[in-house]
PDB file of C-alpha atoms in Angstrom:
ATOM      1  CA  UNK A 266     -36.714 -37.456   3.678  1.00  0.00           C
ATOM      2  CA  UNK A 267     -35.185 -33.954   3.938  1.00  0.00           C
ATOM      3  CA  UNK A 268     -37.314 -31.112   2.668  1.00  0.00           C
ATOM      4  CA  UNK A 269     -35.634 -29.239  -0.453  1.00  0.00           C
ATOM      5  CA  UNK A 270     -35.404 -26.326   1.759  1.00  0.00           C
ATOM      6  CA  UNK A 271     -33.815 -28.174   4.707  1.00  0.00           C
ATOM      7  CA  UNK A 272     -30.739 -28.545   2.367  1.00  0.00           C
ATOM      8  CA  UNK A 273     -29.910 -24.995   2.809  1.00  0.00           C
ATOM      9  CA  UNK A 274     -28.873 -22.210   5.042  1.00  0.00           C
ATOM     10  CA  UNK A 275     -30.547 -19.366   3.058  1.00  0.00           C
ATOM     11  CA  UNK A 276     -33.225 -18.857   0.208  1.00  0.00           C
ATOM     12  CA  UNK A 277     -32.366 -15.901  -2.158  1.00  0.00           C
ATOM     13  CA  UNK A 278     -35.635 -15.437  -3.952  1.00  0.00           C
ATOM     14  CA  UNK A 279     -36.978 -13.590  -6.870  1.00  0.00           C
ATOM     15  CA  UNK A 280     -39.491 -11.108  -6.635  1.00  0.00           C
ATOM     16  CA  UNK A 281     -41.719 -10.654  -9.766  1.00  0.00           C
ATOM     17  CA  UNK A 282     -43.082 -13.691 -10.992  1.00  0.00           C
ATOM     18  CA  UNK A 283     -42.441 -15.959  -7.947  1.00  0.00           C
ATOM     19  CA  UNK A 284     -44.022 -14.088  -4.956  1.00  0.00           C
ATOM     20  CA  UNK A 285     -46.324 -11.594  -6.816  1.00  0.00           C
ATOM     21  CA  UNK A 286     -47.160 -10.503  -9.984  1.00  0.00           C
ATOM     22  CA  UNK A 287     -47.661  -6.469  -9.589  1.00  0.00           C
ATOM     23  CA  UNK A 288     -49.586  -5.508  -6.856  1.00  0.00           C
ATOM     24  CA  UNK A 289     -51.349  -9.232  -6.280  1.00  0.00           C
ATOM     25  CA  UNK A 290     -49.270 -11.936  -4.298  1.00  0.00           C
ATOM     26  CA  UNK A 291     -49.181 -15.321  -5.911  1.00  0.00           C
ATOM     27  CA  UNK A 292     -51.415 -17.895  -4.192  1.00  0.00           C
ATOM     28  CA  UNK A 293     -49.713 -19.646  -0.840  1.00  0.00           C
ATOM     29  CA  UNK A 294     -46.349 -17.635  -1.486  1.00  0.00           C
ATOM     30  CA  UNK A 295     -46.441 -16.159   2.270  1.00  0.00           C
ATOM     31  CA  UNK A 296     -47.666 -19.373   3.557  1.00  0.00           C
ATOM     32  CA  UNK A 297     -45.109 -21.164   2.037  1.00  0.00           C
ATOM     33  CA  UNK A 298     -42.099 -19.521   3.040  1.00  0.00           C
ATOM     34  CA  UNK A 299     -43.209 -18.943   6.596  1.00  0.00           C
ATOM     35  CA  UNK A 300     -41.674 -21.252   9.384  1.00  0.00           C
ATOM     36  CA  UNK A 301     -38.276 -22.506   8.166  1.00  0.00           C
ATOM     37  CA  UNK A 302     -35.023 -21.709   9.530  1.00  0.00           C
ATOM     38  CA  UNK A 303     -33.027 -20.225   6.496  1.00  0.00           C
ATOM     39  CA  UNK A 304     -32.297 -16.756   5.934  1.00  0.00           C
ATOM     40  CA  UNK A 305     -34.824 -15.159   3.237  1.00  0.00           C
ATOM     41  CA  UNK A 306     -32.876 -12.792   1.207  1.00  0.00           C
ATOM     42  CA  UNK A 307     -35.405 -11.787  -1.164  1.00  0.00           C
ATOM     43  CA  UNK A 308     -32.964 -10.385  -4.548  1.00  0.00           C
ATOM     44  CA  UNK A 309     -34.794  -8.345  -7.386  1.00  0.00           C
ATOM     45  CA  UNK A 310     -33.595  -7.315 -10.532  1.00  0.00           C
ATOM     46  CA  UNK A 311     -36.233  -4.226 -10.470  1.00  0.00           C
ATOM     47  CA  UNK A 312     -34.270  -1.109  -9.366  1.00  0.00           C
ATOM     48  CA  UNK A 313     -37.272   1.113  -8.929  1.00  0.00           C
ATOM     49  CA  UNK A 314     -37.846   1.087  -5.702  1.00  0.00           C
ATOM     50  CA  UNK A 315     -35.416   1.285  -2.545  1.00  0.00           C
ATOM     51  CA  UNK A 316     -34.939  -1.582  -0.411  1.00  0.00           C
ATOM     52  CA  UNK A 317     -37.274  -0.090   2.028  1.00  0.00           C
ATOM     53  CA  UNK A 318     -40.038   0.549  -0.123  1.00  0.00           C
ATOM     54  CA  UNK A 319     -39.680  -2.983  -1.239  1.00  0.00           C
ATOM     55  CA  UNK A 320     -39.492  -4.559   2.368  1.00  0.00           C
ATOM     56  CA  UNK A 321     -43.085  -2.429   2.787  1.00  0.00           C
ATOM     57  CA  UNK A 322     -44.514  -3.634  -0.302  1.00  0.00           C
ATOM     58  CA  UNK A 323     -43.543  -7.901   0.869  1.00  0.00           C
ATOM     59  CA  UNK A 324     -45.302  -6.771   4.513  1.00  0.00           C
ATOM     60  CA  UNK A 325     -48.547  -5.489   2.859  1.00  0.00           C
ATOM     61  CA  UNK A 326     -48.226  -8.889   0.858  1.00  0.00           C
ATOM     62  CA  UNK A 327     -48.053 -10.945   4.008  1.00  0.00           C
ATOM     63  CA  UNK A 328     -44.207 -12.123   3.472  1.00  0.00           C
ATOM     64  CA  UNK A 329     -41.693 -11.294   6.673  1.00  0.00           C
ATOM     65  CA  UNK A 330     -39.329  -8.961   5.073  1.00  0.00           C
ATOM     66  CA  UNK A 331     -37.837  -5.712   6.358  1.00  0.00           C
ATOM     67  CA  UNK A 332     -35.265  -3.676   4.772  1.00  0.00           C
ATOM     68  CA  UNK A 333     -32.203  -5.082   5.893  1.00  0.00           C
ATOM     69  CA  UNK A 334     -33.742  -8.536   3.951  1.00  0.00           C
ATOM     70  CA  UNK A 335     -33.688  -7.086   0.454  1.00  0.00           C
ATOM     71  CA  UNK A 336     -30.972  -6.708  -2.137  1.00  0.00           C
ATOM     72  CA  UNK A 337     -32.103  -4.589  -5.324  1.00  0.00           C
ATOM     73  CA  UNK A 338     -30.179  -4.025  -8.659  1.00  0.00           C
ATOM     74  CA  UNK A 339     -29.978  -0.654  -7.848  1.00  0.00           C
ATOM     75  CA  UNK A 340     -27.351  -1.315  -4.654  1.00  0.00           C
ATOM     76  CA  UNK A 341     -25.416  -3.539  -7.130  1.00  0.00           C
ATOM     77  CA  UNK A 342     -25.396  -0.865  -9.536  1.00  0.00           C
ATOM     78  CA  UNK A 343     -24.182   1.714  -7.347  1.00  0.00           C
ATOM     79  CA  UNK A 344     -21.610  -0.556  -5.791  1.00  0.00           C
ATOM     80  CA  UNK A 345     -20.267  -0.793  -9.165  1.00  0.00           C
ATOM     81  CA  UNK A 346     -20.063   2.761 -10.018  1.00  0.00           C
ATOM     82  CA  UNK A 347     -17.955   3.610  -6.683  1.00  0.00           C
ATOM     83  CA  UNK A 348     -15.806   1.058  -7.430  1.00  0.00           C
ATOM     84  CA  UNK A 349     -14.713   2.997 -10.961  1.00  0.00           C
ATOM     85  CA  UNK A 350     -15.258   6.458 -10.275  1.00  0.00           C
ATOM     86  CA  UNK A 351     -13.722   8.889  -8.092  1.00  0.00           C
ATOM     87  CA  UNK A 352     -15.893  10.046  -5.193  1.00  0.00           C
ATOM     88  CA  UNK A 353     -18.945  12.680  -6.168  1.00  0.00           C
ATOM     89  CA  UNK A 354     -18.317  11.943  -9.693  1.00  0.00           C
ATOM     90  CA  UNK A 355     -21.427  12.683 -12.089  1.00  0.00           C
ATOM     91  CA  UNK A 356     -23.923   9.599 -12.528  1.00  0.00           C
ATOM     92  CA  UNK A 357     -26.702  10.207 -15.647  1.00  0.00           C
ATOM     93  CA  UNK A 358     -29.516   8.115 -14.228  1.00  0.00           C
ATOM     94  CA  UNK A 359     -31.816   6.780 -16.634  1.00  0.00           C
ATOM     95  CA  UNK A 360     -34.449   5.827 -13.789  1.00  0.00           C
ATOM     96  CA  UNK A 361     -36.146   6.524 -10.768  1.00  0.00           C
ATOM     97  CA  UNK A 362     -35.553   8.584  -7.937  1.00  0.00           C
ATOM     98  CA  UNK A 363     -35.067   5.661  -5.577  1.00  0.00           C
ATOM     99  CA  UNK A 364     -32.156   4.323  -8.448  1.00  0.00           C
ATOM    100  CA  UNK A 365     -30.603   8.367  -8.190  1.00  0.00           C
ATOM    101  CA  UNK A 366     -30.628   7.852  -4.269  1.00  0.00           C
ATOM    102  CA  UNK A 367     -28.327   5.012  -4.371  1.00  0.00           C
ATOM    103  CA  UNK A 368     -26.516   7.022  -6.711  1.00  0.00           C
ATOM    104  CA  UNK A 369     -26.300   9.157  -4.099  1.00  0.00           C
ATOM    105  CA  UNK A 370     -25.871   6.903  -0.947  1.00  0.00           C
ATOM    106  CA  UNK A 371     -22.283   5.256  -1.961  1.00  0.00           C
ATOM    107  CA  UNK A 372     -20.855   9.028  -2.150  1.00  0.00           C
ATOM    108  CA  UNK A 373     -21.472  10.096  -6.140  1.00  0.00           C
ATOM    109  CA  UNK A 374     -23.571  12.925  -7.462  1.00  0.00           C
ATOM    110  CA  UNK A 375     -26.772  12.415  -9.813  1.00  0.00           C
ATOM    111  CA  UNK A 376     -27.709  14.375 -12.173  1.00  0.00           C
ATOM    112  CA  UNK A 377     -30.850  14.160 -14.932  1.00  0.00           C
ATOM    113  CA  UNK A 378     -29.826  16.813 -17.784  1.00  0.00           C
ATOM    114  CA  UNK A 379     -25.766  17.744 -18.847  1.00  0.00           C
ATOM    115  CA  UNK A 380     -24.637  20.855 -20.535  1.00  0.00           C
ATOM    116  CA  UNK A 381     -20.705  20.665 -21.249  1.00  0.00           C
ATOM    117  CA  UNK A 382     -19.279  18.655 -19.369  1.00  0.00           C
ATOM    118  CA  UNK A 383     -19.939  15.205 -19.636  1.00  0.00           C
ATOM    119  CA  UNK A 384     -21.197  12.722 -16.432  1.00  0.00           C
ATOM    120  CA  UNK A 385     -18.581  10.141 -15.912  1.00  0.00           C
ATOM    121  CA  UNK A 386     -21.292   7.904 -16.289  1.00  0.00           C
ATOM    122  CA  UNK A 387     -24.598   6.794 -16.834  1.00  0.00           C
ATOM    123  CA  UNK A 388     -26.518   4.121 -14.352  1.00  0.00           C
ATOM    124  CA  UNK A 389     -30.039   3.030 -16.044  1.00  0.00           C
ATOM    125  CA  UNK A 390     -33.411   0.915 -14.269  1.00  0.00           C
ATOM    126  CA  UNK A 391     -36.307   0.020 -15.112  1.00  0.00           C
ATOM    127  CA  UNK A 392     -38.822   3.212 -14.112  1.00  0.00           C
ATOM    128  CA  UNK A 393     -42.510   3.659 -16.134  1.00  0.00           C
ATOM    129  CA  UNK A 394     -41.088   7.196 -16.489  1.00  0.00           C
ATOM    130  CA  UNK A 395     -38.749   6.753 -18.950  1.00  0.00           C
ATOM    131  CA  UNK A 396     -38.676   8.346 -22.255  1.00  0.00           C
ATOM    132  CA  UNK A 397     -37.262   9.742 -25.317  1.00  0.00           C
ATOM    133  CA  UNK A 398     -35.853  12.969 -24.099  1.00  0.00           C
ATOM    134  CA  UNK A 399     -33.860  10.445 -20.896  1.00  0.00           C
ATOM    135  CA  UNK A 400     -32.842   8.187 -23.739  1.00  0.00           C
ATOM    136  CA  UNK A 401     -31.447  10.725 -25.893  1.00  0.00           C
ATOM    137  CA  UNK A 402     -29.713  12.270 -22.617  1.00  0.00           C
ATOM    138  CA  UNK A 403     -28.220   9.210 -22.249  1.00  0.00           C
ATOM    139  CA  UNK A 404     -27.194   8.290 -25.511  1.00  0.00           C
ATOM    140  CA  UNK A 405     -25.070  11.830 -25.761  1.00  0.00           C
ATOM    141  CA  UNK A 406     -23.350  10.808 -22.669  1.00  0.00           C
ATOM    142  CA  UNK A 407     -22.391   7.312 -24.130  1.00  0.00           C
ATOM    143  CA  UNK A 408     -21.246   8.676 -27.208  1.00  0.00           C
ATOM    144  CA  UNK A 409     -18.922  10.872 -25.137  1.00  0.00           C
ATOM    145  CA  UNK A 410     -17.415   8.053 -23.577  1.00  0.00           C
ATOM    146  CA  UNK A 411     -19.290   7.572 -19.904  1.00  0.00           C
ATOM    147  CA  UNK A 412     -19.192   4.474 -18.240  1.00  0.00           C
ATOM    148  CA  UNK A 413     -22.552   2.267 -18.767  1.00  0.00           C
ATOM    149  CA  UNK A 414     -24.083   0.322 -15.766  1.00  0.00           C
ATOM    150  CA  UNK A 415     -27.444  -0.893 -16.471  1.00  0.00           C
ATOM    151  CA  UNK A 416     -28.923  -2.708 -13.438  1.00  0.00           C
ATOM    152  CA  UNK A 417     -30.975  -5.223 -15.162  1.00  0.00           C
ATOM    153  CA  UNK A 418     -31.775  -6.391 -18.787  1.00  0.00           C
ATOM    154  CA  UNK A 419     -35.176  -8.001 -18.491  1.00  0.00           C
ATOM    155  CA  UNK A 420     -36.694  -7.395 -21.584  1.00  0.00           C
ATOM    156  CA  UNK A 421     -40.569  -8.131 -19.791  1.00  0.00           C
ATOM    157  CA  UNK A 422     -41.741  -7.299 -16.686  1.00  0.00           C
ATOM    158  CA  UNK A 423     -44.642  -9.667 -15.143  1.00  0.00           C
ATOM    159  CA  UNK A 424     -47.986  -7.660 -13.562  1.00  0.00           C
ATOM    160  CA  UNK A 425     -51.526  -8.534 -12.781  1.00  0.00           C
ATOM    161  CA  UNK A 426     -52.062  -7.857 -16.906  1.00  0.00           C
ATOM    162  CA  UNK A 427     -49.099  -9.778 -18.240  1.00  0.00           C
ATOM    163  CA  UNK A 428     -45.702  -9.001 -19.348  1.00  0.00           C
ATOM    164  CA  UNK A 429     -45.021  -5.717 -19.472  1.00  0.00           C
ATOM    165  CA  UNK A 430     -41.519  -4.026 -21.270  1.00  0.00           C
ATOM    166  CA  UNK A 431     -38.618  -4.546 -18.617  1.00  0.00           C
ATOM    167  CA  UNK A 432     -35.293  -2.348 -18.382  1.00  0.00           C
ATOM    168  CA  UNK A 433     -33.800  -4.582 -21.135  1.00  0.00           C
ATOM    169  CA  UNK A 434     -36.495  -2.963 -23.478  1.00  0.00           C
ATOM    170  CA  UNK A 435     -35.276  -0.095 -22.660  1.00  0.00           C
ATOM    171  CA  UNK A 436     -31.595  -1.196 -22.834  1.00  0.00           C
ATOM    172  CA  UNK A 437     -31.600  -1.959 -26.104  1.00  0.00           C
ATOM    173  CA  UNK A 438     -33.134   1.329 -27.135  1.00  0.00           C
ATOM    174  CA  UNK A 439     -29.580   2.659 -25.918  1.00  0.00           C
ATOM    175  CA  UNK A 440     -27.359   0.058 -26.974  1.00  0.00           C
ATOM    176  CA  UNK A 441     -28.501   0.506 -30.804  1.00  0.00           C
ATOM    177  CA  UNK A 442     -28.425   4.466 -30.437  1.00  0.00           C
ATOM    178  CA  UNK A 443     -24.838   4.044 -28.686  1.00  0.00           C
ATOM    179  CA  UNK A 444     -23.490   1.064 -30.155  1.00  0.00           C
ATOM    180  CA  UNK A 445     -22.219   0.321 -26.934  1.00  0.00           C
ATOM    181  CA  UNK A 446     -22.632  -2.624 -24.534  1.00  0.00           C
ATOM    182  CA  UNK A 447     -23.417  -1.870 -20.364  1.00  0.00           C
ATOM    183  CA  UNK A 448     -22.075  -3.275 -17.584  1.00  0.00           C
ATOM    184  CA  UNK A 449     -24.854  -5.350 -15.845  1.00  0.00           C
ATOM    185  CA  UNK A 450     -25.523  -5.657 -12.389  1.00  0.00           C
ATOM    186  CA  UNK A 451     -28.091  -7.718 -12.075  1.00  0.00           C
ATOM    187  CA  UNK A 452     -28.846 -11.203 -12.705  1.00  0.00           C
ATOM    188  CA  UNK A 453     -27.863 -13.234 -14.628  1.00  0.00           C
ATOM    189  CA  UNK A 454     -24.846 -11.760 -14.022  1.00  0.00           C
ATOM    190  CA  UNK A 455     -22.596 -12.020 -10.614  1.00  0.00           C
ATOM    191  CA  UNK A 456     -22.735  -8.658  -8.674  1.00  0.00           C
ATOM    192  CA  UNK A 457     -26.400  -8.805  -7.726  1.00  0.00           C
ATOM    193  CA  UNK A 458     -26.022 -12.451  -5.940  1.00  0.00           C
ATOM    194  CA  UNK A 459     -22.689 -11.723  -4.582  1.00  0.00           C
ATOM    195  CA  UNK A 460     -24.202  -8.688  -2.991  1.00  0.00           C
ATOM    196  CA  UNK A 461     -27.042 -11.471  -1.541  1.00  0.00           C
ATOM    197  CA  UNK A 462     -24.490 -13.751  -0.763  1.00  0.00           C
ATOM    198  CA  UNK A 463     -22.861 -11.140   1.670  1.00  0.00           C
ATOM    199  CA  UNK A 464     -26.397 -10.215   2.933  1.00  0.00           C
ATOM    200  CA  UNK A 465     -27.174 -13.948   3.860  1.00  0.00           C
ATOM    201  CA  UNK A 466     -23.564 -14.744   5.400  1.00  0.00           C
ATOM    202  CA  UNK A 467     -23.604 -18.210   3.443  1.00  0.00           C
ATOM    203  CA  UNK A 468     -22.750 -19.734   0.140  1.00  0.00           C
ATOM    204  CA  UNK A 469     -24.687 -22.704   1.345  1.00  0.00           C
ATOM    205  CA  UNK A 470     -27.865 -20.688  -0.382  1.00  0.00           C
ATOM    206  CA  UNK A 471     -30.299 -21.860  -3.152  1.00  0.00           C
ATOM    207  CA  UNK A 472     -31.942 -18.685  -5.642  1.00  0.00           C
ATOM    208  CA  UNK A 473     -35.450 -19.307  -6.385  1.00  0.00           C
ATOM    209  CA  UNK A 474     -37.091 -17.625  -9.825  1.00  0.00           C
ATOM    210  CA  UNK A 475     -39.232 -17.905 -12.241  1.00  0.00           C
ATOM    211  CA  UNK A 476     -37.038 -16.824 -14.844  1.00  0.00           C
ATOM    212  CA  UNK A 477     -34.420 -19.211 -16.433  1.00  0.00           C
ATOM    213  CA  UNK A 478     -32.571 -16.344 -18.154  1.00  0.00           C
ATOM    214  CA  UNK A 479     -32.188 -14.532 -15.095  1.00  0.00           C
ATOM    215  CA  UNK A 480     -32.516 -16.682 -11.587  1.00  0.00           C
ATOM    216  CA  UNK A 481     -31.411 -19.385 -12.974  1.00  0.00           C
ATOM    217  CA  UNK A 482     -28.826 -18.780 -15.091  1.00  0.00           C
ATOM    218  CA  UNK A 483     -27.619 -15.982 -12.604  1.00  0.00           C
ATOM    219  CA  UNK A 484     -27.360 -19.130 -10.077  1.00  0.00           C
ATOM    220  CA  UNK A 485     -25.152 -21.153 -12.270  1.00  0.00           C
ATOM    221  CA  UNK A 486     -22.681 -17.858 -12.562  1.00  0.00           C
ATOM    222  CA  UNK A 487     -22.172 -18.035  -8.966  1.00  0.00           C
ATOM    223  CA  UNK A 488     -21.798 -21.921  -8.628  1.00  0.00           C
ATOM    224  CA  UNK A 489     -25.268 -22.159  -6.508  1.00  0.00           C
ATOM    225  CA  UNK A 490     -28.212 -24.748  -6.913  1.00  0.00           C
ATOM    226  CA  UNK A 491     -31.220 -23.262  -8.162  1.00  0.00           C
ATOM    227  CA  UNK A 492     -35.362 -24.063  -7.672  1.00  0.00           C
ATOM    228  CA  UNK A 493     -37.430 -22.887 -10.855  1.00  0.00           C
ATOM    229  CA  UNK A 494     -40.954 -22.461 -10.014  1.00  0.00           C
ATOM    230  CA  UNK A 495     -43.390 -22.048 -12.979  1.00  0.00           C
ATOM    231  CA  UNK A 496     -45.410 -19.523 -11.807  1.00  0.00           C
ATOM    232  CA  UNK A 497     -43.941 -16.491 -14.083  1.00  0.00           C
ATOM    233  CA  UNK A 498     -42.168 -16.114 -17.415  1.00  0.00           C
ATOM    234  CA  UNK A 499     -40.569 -19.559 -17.868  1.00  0.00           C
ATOM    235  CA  UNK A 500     -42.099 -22.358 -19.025  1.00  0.00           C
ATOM    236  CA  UNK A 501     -41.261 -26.075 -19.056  1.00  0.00           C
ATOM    237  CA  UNK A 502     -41.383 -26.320 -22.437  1.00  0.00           C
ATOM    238  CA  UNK A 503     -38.003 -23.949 -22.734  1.00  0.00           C
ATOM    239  CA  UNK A 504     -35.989 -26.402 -20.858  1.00  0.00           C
ATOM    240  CA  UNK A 505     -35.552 -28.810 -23.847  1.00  0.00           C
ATOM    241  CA  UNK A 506     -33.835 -26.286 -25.442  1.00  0.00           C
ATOM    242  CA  UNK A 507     -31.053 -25.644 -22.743  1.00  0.00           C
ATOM    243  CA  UNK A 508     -27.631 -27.388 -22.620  1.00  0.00           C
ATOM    244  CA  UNK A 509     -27.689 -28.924 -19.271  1.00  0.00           C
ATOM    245  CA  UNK A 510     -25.086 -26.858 -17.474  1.00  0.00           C
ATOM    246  CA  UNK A 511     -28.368 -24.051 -17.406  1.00  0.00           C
ATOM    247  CA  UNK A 512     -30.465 -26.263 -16.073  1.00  0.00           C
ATOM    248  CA  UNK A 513     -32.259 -25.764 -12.853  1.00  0.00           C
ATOM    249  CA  UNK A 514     -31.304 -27.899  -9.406  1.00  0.00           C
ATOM    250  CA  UNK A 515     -35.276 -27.865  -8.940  1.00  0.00           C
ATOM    251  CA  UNK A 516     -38.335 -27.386 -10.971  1.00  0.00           C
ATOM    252  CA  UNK A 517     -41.966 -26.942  -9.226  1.00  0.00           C
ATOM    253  CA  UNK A 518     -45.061 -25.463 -10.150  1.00  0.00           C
ATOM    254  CA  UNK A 519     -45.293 -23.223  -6.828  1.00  0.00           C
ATOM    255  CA  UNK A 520     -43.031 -22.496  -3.899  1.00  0.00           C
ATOM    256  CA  UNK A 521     -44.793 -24.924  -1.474  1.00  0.00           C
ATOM    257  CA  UNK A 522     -42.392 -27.671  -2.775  1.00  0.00           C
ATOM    258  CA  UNK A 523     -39.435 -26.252  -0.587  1.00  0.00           C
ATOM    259  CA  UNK A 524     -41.633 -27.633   2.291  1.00  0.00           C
ATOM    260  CA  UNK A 525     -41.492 -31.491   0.344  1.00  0.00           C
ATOM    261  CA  UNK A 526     -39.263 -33.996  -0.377  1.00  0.00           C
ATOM    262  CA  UNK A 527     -37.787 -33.498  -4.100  1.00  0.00           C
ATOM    263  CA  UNK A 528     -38.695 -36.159  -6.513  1.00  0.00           C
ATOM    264  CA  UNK A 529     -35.160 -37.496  -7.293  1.00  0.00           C
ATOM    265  CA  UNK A 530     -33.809 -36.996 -10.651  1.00  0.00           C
ATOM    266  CA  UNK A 531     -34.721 -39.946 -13.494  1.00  0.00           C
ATOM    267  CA  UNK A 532     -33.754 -39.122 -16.940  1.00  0.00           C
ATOM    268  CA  UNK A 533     -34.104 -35.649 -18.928  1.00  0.00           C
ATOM    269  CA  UNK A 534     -36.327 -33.289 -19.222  1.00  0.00           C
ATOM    270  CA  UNK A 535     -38.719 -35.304 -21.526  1.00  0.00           C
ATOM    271  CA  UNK A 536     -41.277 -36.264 -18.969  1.00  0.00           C
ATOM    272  CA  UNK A 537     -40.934 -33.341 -16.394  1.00  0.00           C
ATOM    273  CA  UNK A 538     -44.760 -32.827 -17.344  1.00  0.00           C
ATOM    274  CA  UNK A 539     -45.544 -36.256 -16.080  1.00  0.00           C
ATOM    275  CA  UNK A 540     -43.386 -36.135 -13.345  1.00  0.00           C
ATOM    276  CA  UNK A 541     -45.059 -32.701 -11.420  1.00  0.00           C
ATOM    277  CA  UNK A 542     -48.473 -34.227 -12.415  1.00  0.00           C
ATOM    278  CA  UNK A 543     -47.514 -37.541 -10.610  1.00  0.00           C
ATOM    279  CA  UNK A 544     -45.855 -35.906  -7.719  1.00  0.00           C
ATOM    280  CA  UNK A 545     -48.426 -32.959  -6.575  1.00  0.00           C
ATOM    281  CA  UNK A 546     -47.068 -30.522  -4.526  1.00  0.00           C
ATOM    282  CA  UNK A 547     -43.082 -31.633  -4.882  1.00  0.00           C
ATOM    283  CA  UNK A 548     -40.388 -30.239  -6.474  1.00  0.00           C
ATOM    284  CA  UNK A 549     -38.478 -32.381  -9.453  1.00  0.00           C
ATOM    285  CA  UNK A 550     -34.941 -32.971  -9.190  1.00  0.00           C
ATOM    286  CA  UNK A 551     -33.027 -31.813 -12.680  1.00  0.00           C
ATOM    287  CA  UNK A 552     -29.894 -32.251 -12.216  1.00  0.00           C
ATOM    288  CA  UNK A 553     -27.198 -33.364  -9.225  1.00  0.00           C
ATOM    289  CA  UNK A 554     -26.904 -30.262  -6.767  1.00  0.00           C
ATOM    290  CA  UNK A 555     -23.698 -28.806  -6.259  1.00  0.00           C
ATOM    291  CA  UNK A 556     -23.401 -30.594  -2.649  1.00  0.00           C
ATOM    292  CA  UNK A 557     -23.782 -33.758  -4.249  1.00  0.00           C
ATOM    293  CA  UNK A 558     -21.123 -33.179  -7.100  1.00  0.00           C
ATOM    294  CA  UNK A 559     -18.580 -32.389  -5.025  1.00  0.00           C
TER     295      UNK A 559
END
């Protein structure tokens, strides 16, 4: 039988929560994505860092990743802001300096603290930095009438302790000070995985996450199949509360399973428990992939 990944031409995988959690990779991750033939595009939501810095981090982990393989938030973001404003217009970012150097990198001009005249506008990601006196920066620019682009809105953030507030925490914070909704880059929403999708040169790609409100989700907003592993945020017991059009291709307990056979699908989502206790090791079919439908 073919092996889940086998189905594929690239994996776009999630960062936090399926290979590591904070500074400590999650056990067999490397192992398990080493030797296949797909393109790794590995996608995070997390626009602190720079691709680069990212691509580092994976290496030190023990995952094959350099800088061309990784697609952040923060590119989407800044992809989106070029596409609205005119070139070296003013960006407020709400962030770190790795989000302001995108900022800078697609030909617009950051800037922390306005007096006057107003930023066109304001770009915010997740960065342990923030506080009041960025959020109140922010929230004078909104009120103005600058364009919003928030990268992410994870409201957690998984580490070695737990879960953490995420960008969406922060998010909010603006949105009920503004009473304005952002544009979002990131997933669930389409930029982030188009951006992937150009990276890997295929739509033949399956996103991998631990998040169903984000990877998975996300995956269903650009018509792709979708593995859920269960080593982060989502659990199996929030599946029997989804309408089946945002349920996962795939559900496994770690990423080894892209190296198995999946356990073809059999009913709902009632005895998924069973099924990954019956089938060590495999991944459970959901629902039909996308190949399959059509």
């Amino acid at each position: 039988m073919t092996r889940v990944r086998d189905r594929y031409g690239a994996l776009l995988l999630d960062l936090d929560g399926t290979l590591y959690r904070g500074q400590v990779v999650i056990d067999g991750a490397p192992q398990a994505l080493a030797g296949g033939s797909q393109r790794l595009v590995y996608v995070t939501n997390n626009a602190s860092r720079g691709p680069g810095v990212v691509a580092e981090h994976l290496a030190e982990l023990g995952f094959q990743a350099g800088t061309e393989d990784v697609v952040t938030s923060a590119q989407a973001a800044a992809r989106l802001l070029a596409e609205q404003l005119a070139p070296q217009a003013q960006v407020l970012v709400v962030g770190t300096d790795d989000l302001a150097a995108e900022v800078t990198a697609v030909g617009l001009s950051p800037v922390r603290r306005f007096n006057g005249s107003t930023p066109a506008a304001v770009v915010q990601g997740h960065s342990p930095e923030t506080g009041w006196p960025d959020l109140a920066e922010a929230a004078y620019a909104l009120r103005a009438d600058a364009v919003w682009v928030a990268a992410n809105t994870d409201k957690t953030l998984p580490n070695e302790r737990g879960l953490a507030p995420g960008n969406g925490a922060m998010v909010a914070a603006l949105r009920a000070a503004s009473d304005r909704e952002p544009i979002v880059a990131g997933k669930p929403y389409a930029p982030l995985l188009e951006d992937a999708l150009v990276r890997a040169g295929t739509r033949n790609a399956l996103v991998v996450g631990d998040r169903l409100d984000t990877d998975i989700e996300g995956a269903q907003r650009v018509d792709l199949d979708s593995l859920l592993v269960l080593t982060g945020v989502s659990t199996l017991a929030e599946l029997s509360d989804l309408p089946e059009e945002l349920l996962p291709t795939y559900v496994a307990e770690s990423l080894d399973a892209l190296n198995q056979p999946p356990v073809p699908a059999s009913g709902g989502v009632g005895d998924l428990a069973d099924r990954l206790r019956d089938n060590p090791g495999r991944a459970v079919t959901v629902r039909a992939s996308r190949s399959e439908i059509r």
